[in-house]
Every structure is written in structure tokens, then in C-alpha cells.
Tab-separated table of C-alpha atoms (C1' of nucleotides) in Angstrom:
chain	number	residue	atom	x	y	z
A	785	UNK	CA	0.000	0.000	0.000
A	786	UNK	CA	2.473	2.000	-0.812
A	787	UNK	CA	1.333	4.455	-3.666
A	788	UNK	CA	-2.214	2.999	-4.094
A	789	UNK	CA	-5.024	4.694	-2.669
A	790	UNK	CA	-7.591	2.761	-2.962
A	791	UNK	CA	-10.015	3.953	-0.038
A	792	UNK	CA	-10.755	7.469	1.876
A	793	UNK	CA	-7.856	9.591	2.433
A	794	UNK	CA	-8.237	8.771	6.046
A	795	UNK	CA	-8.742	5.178	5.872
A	796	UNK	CA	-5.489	5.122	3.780
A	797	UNK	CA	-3.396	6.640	6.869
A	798	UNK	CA	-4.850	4.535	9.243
A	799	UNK	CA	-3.618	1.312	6.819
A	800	UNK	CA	-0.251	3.198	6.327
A	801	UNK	CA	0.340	3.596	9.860
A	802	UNK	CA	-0.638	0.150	10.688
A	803	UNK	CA	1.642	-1.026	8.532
A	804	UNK	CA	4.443	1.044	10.196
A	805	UNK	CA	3.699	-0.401	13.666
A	806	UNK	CA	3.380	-3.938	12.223
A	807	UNK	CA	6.758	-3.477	10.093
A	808	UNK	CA	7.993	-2.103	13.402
A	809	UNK	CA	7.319	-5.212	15.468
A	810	UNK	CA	8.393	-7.412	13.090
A	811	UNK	CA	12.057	-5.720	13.102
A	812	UNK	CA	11.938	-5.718	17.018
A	813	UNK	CA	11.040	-9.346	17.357
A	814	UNK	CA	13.545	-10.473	14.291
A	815	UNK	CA	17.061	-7.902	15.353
A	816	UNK	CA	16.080	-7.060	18.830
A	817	UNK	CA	15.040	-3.490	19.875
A	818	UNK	CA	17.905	-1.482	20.017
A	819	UNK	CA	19.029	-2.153	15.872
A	820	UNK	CA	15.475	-1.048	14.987
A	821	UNK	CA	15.847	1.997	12.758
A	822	UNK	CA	13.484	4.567	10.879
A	823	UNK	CA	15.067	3.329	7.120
A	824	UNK	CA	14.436	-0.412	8.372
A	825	UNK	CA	10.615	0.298	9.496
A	826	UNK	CA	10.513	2.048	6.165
A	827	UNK	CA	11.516	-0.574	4.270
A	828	UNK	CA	9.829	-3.399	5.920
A	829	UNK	CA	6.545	-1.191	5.699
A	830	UNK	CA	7.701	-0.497	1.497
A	831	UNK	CA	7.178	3.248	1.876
A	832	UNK	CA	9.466	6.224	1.530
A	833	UNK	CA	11.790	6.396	4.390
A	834	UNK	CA	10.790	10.093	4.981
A	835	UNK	CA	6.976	9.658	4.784
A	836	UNK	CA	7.596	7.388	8.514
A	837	UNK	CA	8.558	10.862	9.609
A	838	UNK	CA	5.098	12.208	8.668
A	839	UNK	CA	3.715	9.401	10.538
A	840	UNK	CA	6.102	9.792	14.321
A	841	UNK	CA	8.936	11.562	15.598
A	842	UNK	CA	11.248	8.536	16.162
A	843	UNK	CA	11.395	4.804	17.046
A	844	UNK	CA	10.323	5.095	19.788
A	845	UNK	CA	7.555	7.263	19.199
A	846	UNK	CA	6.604	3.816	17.161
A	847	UNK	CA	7.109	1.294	19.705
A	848	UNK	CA	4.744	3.198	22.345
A	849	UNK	CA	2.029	4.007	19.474
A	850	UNK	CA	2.523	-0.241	18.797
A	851	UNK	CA	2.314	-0.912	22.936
A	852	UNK	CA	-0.977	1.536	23.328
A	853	UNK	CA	-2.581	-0.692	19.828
A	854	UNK	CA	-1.481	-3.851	21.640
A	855	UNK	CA	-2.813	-3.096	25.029
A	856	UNK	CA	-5.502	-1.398	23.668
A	857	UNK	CA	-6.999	-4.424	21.907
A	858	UNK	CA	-6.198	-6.764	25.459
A	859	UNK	CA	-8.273	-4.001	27.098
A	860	UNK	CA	-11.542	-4.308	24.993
A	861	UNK	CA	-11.622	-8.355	25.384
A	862	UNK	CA	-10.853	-8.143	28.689
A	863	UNK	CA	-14.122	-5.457	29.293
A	864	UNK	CA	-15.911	-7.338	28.029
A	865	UNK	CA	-14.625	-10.303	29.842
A	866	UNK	CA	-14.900	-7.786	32.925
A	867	UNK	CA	-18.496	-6.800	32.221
A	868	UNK	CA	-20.254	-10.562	32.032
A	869	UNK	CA	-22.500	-11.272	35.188
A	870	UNK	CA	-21.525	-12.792	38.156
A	871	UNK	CA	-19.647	-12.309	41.399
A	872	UNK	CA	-16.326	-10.560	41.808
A	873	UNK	CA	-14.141	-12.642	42.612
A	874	UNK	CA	-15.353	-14.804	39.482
A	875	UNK	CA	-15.013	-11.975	37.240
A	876	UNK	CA	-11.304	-11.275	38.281
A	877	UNK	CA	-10.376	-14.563	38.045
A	878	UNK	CA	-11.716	-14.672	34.080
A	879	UNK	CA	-10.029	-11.215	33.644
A	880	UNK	CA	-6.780	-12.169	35.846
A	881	UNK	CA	-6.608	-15.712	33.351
A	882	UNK	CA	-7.434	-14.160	30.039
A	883	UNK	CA	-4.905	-11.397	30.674
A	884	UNK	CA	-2.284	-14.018	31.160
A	885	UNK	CA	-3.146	-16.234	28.639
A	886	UNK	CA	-2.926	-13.304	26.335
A	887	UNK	CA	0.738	-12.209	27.946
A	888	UNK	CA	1.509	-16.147	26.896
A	889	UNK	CA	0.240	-16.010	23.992
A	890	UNK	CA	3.343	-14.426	22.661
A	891	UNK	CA	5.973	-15.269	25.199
A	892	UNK	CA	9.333	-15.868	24.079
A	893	UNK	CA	9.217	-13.114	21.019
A	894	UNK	CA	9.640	-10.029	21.605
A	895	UNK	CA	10.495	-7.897	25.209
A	896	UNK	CA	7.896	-5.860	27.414
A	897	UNK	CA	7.772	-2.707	25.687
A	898	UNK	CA	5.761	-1.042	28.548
A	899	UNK	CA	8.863	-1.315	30.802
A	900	UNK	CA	10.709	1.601	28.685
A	901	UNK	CA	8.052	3.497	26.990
A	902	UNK	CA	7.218	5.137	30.254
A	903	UNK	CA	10.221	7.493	29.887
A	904	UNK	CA	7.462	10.435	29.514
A	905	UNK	CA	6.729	9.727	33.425
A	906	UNK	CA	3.202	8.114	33.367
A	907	UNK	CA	2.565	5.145	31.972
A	908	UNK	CA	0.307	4.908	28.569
A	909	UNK	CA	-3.052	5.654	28.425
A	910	UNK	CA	-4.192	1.970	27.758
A	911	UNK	CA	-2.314	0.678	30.226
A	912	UNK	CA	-3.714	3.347	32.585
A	913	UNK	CA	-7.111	2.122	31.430
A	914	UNK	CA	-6.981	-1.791	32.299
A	915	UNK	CA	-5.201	-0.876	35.603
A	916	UNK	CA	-8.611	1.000	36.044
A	917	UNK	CA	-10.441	-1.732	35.317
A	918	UNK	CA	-8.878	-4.254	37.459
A	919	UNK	CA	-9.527	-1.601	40.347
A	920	UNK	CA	-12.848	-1.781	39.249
A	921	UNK	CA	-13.396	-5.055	39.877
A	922	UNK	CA	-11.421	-5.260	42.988
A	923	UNK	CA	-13.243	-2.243	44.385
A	924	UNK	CA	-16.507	-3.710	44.058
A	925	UNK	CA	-15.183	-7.389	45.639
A	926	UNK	CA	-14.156	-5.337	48.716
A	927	UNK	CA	-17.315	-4.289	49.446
A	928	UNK	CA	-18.690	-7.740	49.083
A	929	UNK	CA	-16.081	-9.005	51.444
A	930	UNK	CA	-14.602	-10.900	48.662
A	931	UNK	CA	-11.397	-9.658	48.756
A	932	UNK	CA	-8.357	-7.820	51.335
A	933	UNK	CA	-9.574	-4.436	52.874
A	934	UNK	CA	-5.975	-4.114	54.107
A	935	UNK	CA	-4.502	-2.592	51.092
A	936	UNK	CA	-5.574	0.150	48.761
A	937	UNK	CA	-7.322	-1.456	45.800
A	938	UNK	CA	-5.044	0.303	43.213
A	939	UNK	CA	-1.916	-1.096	44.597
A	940	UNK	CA	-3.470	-4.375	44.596
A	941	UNK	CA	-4.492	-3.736	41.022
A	942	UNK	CA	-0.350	-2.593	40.239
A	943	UNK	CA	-0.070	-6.186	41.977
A	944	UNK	CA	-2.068	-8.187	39.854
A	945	UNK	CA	-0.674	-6.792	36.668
A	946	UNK	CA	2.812	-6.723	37.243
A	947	UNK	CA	2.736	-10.762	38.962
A	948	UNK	CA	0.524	-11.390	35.123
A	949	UNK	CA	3.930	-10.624	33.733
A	950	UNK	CA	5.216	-13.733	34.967
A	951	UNK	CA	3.333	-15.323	32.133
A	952	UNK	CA	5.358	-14.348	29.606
A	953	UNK	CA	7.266	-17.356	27.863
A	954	UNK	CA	5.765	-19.769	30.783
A	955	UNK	CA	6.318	-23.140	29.716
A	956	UNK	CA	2.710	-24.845	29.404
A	957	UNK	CA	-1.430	-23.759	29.428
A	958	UNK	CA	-1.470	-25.300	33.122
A	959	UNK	CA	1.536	-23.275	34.396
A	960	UNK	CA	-0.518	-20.161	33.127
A	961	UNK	CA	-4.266	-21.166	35.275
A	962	UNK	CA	-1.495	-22.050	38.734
A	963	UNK	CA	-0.264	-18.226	37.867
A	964	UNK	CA	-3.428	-16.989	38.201
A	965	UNK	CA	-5.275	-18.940	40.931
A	966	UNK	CA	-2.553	-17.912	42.616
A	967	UNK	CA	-2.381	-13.814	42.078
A	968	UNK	CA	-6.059	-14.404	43.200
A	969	UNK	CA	-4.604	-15.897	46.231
A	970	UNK	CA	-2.981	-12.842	46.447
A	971	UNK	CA	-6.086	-10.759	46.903
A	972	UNK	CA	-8.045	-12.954	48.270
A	973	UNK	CA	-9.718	-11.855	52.091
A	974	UNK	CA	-8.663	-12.950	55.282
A	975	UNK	CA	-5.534	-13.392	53.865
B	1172	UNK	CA	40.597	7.472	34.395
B	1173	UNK	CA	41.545	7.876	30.774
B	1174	UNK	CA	44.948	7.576	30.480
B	1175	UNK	CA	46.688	7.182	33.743
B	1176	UNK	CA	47.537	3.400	35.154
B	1177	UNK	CA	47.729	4.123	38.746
B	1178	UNK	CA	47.064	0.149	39.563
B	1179	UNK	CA	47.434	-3.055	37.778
B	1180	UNK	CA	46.487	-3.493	34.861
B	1181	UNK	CA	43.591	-6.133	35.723
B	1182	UNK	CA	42.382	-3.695	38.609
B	1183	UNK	CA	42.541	-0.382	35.961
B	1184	UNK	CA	40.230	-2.641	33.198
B	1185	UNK	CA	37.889	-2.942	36.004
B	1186	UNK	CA	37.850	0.394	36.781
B	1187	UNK	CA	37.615	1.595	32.745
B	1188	UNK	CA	34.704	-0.741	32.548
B	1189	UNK	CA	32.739	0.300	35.568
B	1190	UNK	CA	33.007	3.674	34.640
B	1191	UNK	CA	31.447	2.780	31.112
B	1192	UNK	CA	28.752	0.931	32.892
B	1193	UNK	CA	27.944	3.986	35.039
B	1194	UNK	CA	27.988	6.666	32.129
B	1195	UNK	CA	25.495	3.884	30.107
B	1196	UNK	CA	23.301	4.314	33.328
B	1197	UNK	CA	23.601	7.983	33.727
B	1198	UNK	CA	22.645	8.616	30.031
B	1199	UNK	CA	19.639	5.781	30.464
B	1200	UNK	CA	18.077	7.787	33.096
B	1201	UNK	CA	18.915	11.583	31.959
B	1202	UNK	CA	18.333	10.816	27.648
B	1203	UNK	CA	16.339	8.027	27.929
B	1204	UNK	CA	17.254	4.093	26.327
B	1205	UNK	CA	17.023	4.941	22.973
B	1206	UNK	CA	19.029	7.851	22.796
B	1207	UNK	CA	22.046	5.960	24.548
B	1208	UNK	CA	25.034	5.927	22.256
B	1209	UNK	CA	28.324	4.336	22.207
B	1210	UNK	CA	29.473	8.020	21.643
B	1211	UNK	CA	27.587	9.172	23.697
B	1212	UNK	CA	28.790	6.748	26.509
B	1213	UNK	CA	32.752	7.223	26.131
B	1214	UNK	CA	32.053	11.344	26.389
B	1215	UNK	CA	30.194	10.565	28.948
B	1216	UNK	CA	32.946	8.284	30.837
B	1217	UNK	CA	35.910	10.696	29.797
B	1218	UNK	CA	37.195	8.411	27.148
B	1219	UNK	CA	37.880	7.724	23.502
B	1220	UNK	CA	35.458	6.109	21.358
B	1221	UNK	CA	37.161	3.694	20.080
B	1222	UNK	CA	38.198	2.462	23.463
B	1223	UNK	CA	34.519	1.864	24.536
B	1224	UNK	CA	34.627	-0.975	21.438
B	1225	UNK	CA	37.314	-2.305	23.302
B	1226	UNK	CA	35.592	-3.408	25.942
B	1227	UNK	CA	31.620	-3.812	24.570
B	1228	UNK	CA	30.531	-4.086	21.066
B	1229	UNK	CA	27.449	-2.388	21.257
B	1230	UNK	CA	25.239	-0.407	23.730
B	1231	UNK	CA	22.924	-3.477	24.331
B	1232	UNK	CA	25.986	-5.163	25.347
B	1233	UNK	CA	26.604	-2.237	28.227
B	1234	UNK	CA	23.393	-2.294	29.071
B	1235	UNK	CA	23.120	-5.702	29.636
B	1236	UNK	CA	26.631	-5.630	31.535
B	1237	UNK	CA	25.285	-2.859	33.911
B	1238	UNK	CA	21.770	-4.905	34.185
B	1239	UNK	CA	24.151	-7.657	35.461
B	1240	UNK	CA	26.533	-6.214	37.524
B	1241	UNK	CA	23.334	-4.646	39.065
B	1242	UNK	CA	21.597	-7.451	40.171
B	1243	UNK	CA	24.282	-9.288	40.958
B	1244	UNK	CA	24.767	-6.762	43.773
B	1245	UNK	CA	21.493	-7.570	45.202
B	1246	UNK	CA	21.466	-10.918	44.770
B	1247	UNK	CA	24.910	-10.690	47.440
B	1248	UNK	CA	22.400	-8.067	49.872
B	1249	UNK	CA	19.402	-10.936	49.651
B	1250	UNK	CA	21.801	-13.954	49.925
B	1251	UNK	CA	22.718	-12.729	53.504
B	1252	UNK	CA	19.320	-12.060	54.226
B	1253	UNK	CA	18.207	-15.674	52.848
B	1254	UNK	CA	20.786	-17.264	55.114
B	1255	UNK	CA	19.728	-15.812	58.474
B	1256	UNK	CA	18.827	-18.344	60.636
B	1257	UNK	CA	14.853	-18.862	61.158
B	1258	UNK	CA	11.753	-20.066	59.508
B	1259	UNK	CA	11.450	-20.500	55.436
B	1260	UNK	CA	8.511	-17.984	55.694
B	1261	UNK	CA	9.703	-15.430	58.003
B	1262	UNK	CA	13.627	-15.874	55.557
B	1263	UNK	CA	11.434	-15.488	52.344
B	1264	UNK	CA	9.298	-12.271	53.470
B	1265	UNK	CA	12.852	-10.669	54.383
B	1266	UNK	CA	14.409	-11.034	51.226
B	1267	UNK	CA	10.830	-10.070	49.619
B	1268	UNK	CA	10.852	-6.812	51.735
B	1269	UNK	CA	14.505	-6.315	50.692
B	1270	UNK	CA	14.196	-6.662	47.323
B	1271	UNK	CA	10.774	-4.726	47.151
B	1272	UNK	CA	12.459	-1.713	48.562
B	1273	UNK	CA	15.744	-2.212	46.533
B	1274	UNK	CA	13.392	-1.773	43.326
B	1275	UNK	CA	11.637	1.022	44.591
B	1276	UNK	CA	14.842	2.618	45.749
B	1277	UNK	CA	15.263	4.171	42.492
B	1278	UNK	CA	11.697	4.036	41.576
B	1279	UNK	CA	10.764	6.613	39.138
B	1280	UNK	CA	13.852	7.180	36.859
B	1281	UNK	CA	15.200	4.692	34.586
B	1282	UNK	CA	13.273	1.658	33.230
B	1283	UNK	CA	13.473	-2.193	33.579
B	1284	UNK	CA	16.413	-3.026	31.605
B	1285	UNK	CA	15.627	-6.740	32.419
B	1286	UNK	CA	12.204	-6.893	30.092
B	1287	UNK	CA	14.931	-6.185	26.689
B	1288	UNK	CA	17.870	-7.954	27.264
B	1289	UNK	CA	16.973	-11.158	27.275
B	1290	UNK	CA	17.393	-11.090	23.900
B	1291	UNK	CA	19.551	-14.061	24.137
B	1292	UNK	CA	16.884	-16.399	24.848
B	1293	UNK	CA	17.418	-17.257	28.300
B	1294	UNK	CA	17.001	-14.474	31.598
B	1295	UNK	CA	20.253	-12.863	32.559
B	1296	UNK	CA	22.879	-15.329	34.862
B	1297	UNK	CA	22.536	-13.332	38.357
B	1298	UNK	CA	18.623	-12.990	37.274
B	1299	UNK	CA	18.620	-16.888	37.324
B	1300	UNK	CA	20.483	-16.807	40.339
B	1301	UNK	CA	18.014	-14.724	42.232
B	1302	UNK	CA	15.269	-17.018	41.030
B	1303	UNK	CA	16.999	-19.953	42.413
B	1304	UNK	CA	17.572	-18.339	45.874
B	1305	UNK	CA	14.005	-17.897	45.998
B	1306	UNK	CA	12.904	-20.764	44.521
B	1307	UNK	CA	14.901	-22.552	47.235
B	1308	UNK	CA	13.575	-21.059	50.466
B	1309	UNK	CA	10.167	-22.137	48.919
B	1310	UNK	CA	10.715	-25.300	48.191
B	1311	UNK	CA	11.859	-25.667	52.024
B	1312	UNK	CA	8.906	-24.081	53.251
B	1313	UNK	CA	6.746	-26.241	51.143
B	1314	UNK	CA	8.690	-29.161	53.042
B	1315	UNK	CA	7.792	-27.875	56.127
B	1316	UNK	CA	3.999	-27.070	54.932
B	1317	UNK	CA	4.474	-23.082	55.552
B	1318	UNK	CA	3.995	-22.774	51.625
B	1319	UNK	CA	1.894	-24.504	49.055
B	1320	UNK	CA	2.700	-27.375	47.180
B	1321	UNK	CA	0.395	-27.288	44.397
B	1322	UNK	CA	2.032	-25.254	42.354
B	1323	UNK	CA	6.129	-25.654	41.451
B	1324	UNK	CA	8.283	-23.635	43.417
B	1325	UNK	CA	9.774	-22.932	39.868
B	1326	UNK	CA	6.349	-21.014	38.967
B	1327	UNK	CA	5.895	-19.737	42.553
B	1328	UNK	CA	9.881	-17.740	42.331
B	1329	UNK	CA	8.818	-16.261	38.981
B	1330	UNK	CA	5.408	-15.139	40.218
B	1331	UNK	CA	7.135	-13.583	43.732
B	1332	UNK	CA	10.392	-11.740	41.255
B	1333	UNK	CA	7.149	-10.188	38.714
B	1334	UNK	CA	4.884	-9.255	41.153
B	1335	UNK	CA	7.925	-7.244	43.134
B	1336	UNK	CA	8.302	-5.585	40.236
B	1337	UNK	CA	5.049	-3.443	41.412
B	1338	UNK	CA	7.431	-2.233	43.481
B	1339	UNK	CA	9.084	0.370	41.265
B	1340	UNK	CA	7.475	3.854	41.697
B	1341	UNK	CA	5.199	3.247	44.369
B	1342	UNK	CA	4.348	5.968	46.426
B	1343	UNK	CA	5.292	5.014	49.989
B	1344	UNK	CA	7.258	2.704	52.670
B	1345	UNK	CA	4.822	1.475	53.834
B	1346	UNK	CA	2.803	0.401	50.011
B	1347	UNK	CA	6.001	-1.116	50.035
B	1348	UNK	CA	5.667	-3.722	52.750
B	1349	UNK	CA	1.929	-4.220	51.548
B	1350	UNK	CA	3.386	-5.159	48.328
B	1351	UNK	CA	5.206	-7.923	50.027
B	1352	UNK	CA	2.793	-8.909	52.405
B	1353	UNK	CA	0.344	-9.111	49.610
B	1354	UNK	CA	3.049	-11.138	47.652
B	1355	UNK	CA	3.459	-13.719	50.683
B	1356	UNK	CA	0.142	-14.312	50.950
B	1357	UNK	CA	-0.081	-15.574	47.215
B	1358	UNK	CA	2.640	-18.014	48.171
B	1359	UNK	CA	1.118	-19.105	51.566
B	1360	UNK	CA	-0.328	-22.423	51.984
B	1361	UNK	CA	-4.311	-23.285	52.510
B	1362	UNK	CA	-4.982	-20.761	49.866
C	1096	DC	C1'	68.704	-2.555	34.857
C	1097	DT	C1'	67.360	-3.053	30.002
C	1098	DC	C1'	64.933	-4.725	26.309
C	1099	DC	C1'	60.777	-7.106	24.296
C	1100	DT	C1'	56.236	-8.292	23.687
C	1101	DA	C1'	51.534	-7.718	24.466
C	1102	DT	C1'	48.045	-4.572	24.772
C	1103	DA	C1'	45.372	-0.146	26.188
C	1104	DG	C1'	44.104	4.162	24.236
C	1105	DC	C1'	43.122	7.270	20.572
C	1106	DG	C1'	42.728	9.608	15.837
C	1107	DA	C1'	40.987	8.758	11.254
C	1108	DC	C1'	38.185	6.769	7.666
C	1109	DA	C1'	34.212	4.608	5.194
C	1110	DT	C1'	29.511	3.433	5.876
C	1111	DA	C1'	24.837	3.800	7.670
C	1112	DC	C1'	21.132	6.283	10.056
C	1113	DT	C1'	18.921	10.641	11.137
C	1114	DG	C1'	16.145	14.638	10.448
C	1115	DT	C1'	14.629	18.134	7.162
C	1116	DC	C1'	13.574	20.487	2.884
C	1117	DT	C1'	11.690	20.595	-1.554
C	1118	DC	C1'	9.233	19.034	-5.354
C	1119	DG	C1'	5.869	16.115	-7.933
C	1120	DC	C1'	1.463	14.167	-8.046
C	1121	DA	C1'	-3.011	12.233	-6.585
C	1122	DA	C1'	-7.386	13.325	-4.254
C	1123	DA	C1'	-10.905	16.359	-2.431
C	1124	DA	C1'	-13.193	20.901	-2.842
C	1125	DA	C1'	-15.015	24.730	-5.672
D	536	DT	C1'	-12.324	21.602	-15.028
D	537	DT	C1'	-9.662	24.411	-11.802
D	538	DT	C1'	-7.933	25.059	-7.294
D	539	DT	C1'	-6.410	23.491	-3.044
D	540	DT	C1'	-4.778	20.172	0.098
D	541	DG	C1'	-1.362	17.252	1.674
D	542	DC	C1'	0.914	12.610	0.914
D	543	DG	C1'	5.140	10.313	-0.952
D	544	DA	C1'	9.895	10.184	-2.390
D	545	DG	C1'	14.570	11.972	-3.660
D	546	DA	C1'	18.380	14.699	-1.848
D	547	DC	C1'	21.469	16.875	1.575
D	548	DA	C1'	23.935	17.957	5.856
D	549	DG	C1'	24.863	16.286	10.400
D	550	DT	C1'	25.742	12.425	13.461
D	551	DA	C1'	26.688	7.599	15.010
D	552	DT	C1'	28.842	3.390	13.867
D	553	DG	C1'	32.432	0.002	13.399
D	554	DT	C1'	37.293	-0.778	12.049
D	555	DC	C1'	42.178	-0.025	11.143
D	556	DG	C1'	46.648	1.607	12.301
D	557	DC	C1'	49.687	4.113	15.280
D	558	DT	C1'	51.756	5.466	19.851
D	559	DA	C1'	53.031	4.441	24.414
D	560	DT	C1'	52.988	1.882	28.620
D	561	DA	C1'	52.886	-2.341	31.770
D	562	DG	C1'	54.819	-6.721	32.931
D	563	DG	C1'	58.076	-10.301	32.091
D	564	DA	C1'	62.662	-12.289	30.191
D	565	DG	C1'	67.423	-11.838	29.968
DNA sequence: CTCCTATAGCGACATACTGTCTCGCAAAAA
DNA sequence: TTTTTGCGAGACAGTATGTCGCTATAGGAG
């Protein structure tokens, strides 16, 4: 899709800068992070070199635009996930093992971008977002009694996300469901 | 230290390449990763360029050094801690507690170099290490039923090392402790 | 004490990447 | 159709990279 457009003006950026964050990710899983350049993106993408400058700054004003996509996408399945009936705890527990399998899903390829993106202090706005949403949940289970009163419910929620991580290149399904039965241990009352 | 060879040789490489380490580390948390350059690095460290190739070929190889060197330097702090006498569970909250607060010691600036090096394939050698110190005062406390035994210790190590990482630019002290109370409880038996 | 070898450090060079500017051309508006 | 908008690509200067060769010193042999 280089030269070709075929659709609305704006439906052709959109393409173009999907294919820039997918060319992007392909060079980071294939040479690693640090030898991913502008000219490589460029070329992976086939697109002028300069016309990835109309598109962001740097590299790394790539990566982060790939991470929000990424987590972006995990966020809406795991709403919904989030929003089915049922108890709290239950609900977490779907959220807390879909999340993981998800981080699994692909392990070994590829490093945690969201560990270095956060140079601009906060982390990303996605990421922001499902950190919400665990609260959510967690908020609502401590009023049920379902879960620790002990602890603020956003540090719990840091917890639960950052103990996910662990998922990532884990060796089988099984070792995934232990994972999260037992972050839910973590938050679990009358602990 | 560029040119004069107050010491042994052996003592005045060591030297040379800590101070490369600590410029990489400087220019991480003041520029950011990306920007990090070899050139960058030797101005930084008061030496030539060419020198710097001497001792690392690239700037993920730096990194990766200083990632090393860096937890290797824990893993010696929580070691001691691991070897105090006492109970498994009161041994393994310690070093928790210790290594919560040695991640949030410098919390805010400069991110998780672990998540991108293991480029290589396999964690970094004093990363492993740490696991395995952990991973050992569980699977004594899962011999003396303080932990649980459903789940490998192997899973359990990785799951306490993640979830720690929480640790990292939180607020307070005392969200600190939380963290690793919270942690422990994940681990504890009868969850 | 002196010389010899190995090696640390640095300047220089060719190559690659970066960031920007300008121009050509296709698409949307008049 | 004519005008306007703005995307895409070639080109250029500045910077980083990786390597080669030279100088000088440390440590050991005579």
C-alpha cells in the first residue's frame, strides 16, 4: 500500500500507519530493539523512508504508538470479559486468566515494551485504562467481602498486573491457570 | 581514568569498565534508552570512542553488563538475608521486603532493563540466580507445609520476582511492605 | 637494569542512520 | 475543469557506527 489509494484519504493513513507499527514489530522481534531503525521500518513497511517521519517523531515514538494498539486491543476483550454477570471474585479470576493467557500467547518473542516506553513519566493511556479496570473489579469485591480491605485497591491492582507478567514465555497452558489462581490468592480476604 | 595506570592493569580494566557501565546508566536515566550511544557513553565516561569498542561491542551489550553487575549486587544483599537463621517464611518475606524496597529505591527514573535484554533467549545469569535463591527457600517451606505445594516452586519464584516488580514507583514505605505482604500471601499455603 | 612483547588508548576513515527540505502528483473541494 | 490540500519520495547535511593503524605503557625475560 504503498502508492495505491484505494479507499478514503483517512482510511489510507490509518492502513499506512498500521503497517508502520506492524513493520515495526516485526524488526523488534527479528534484530532485537535497540538495531530497529526509521530506514528499516521504512523498508519493511515499502514506503518512503521520509513519509515514517510524517507518521512519528522517532522509534520510539513507534514502539509506544505499537504498545498503546497492543494493550488497547487486550483491554476491549478483557471489558468485556470484565463486564459478564456474576460475582467478583469470578469476574477477576476470568479477567486475571485471560490477561495471562494473552501475555503467553506471545511469550518468548519479543520484550515488554511497557517497561521503557514510560520514559514520559506516566505510563500509557491503555495501560492506565486496564489498571482501572482491574480496580474496578477489585473495588466492588471489597465491598462484598470478597477480597483484602488491608490494602488500597489500586496497589493491589499494580499487583495483579505486574505478577501477570510472569506469564510471559511460561512453559505450558497449566503453568498459566497455577499463575493466576494464585495472584487471586494474592487478593483474596482474610488473607 | 583515561589515560593514567595508577594500579594493575587487571584492577585499571575494572575500573575503565565500571566507569562505562555507570555513564550507560547515567545517560539511560537523563536521555532516555534509545538515545544511549556508544558516543555518547565514552564522552560521557571521559574516554575515547574507540576504546569503549574495546571493551563492549554495542550499547545493548553495556546495558546488559550494567543490568548484570546490578543485580548481581542484590542478589549478594538478599543472599545474607536468605541465610539468616529462622523459619522459610519469616527468611522469604525478608528477602521479599529487601528486594521490594531495593526496586523502589530508584523508583521513578530509569526503566526495567531486564524486560529487553533477554534477547539471548534465556534471563540474565545473576537474574537466574536470584530465582533460584528464591525458589529454594520455597521449596523448604513447602517441606515444612508453611507454603503450598500445588504449584512448582519454579512457577511460585517467577510469580514472587514479577509481582515485586510493582514495586518500582510506588508511592510510599509502607505500600512497600503491603506489596510484600500481599506477595506472601499468594505463596502461603491453605490458599 | 634493560629490552621485548603484548596490549590499552586514541585519531581517522568509510559506511549507515537521522532529520529536514523541496518538489511532484493524486485526491478532495469549488 | 480548476484550485487546493497534503501525501510520498529523492536529496542533503549532520551524526553515530564500526574498524584499522599508530603510539606508548605495563609486565616479564634476559
Amino acid at each position: 500500500m504503498p502508492k495505491l489509494w484505494n479507499e478514503t484519504i483517512e482510511a489510507h493513513r490509518a492502513a499506512v500507519r498500521d503497517a508502520i507499527l506492524d513493520a515495526a514489530w516485526a524488526l523488534v522481534v527479528e534484530r532485537g530493539l535497540m538495531s530497529v531503525t526509521m530506514a528499516g521500518i521504512a523498508e519493511r513497511a515499502a514506503i518512503g523512508r521520509a513519509t515514517v517521519y510524517k507518521y512519528f517523531t522517532d522509534v520510539e515514538s513507534v514502539l509506544a504508538a505499537w504498545h498503546e494498539r497492543q494493550v488497547a486491543a487486550h483491554l476491549q476483550q478483557l471489558a468485556e470479559i470484565a463486564n459478564r454477570p456474576g460475582a467478583a471474585g469470578s469476574r477477576l479470576e476470568a479477567v486475571l486468566a485471560a490477561y495471562a493467557r494473552i501475555l503467553r500467547g506471545r511469550g518468548e518473542h519479543g520484550p515488554d515494551l511497557g517497561a521503557l516506553l514510560h520514559r514520559d513519566g506516566q505510563p500509557e493511556h491503555a495501560q492506565r485504562h486496564l489498571a482501572d479496570l482491574v480496580r474496578a473489579l477489585l473495588e466492588e469485591g471489597v465491598g462484598s467481602g470478597e477480597f483484602r480491605a488491608d490494602v488500597p485497591a489500586g496497589e493491589l491492582a499494580r499487583y495483579c498486573l505486574h505478577a501477570l507478567s510472569a506469564a510471559a514465555g511460561m512453559a505450558s497452558e497449566a503453568a498459566v491457570v497455577r499463575l493466576a489462581g494464585v495472584v487471586m490468592s494474592g487478593v483474596a480476604a482474610g488473607g
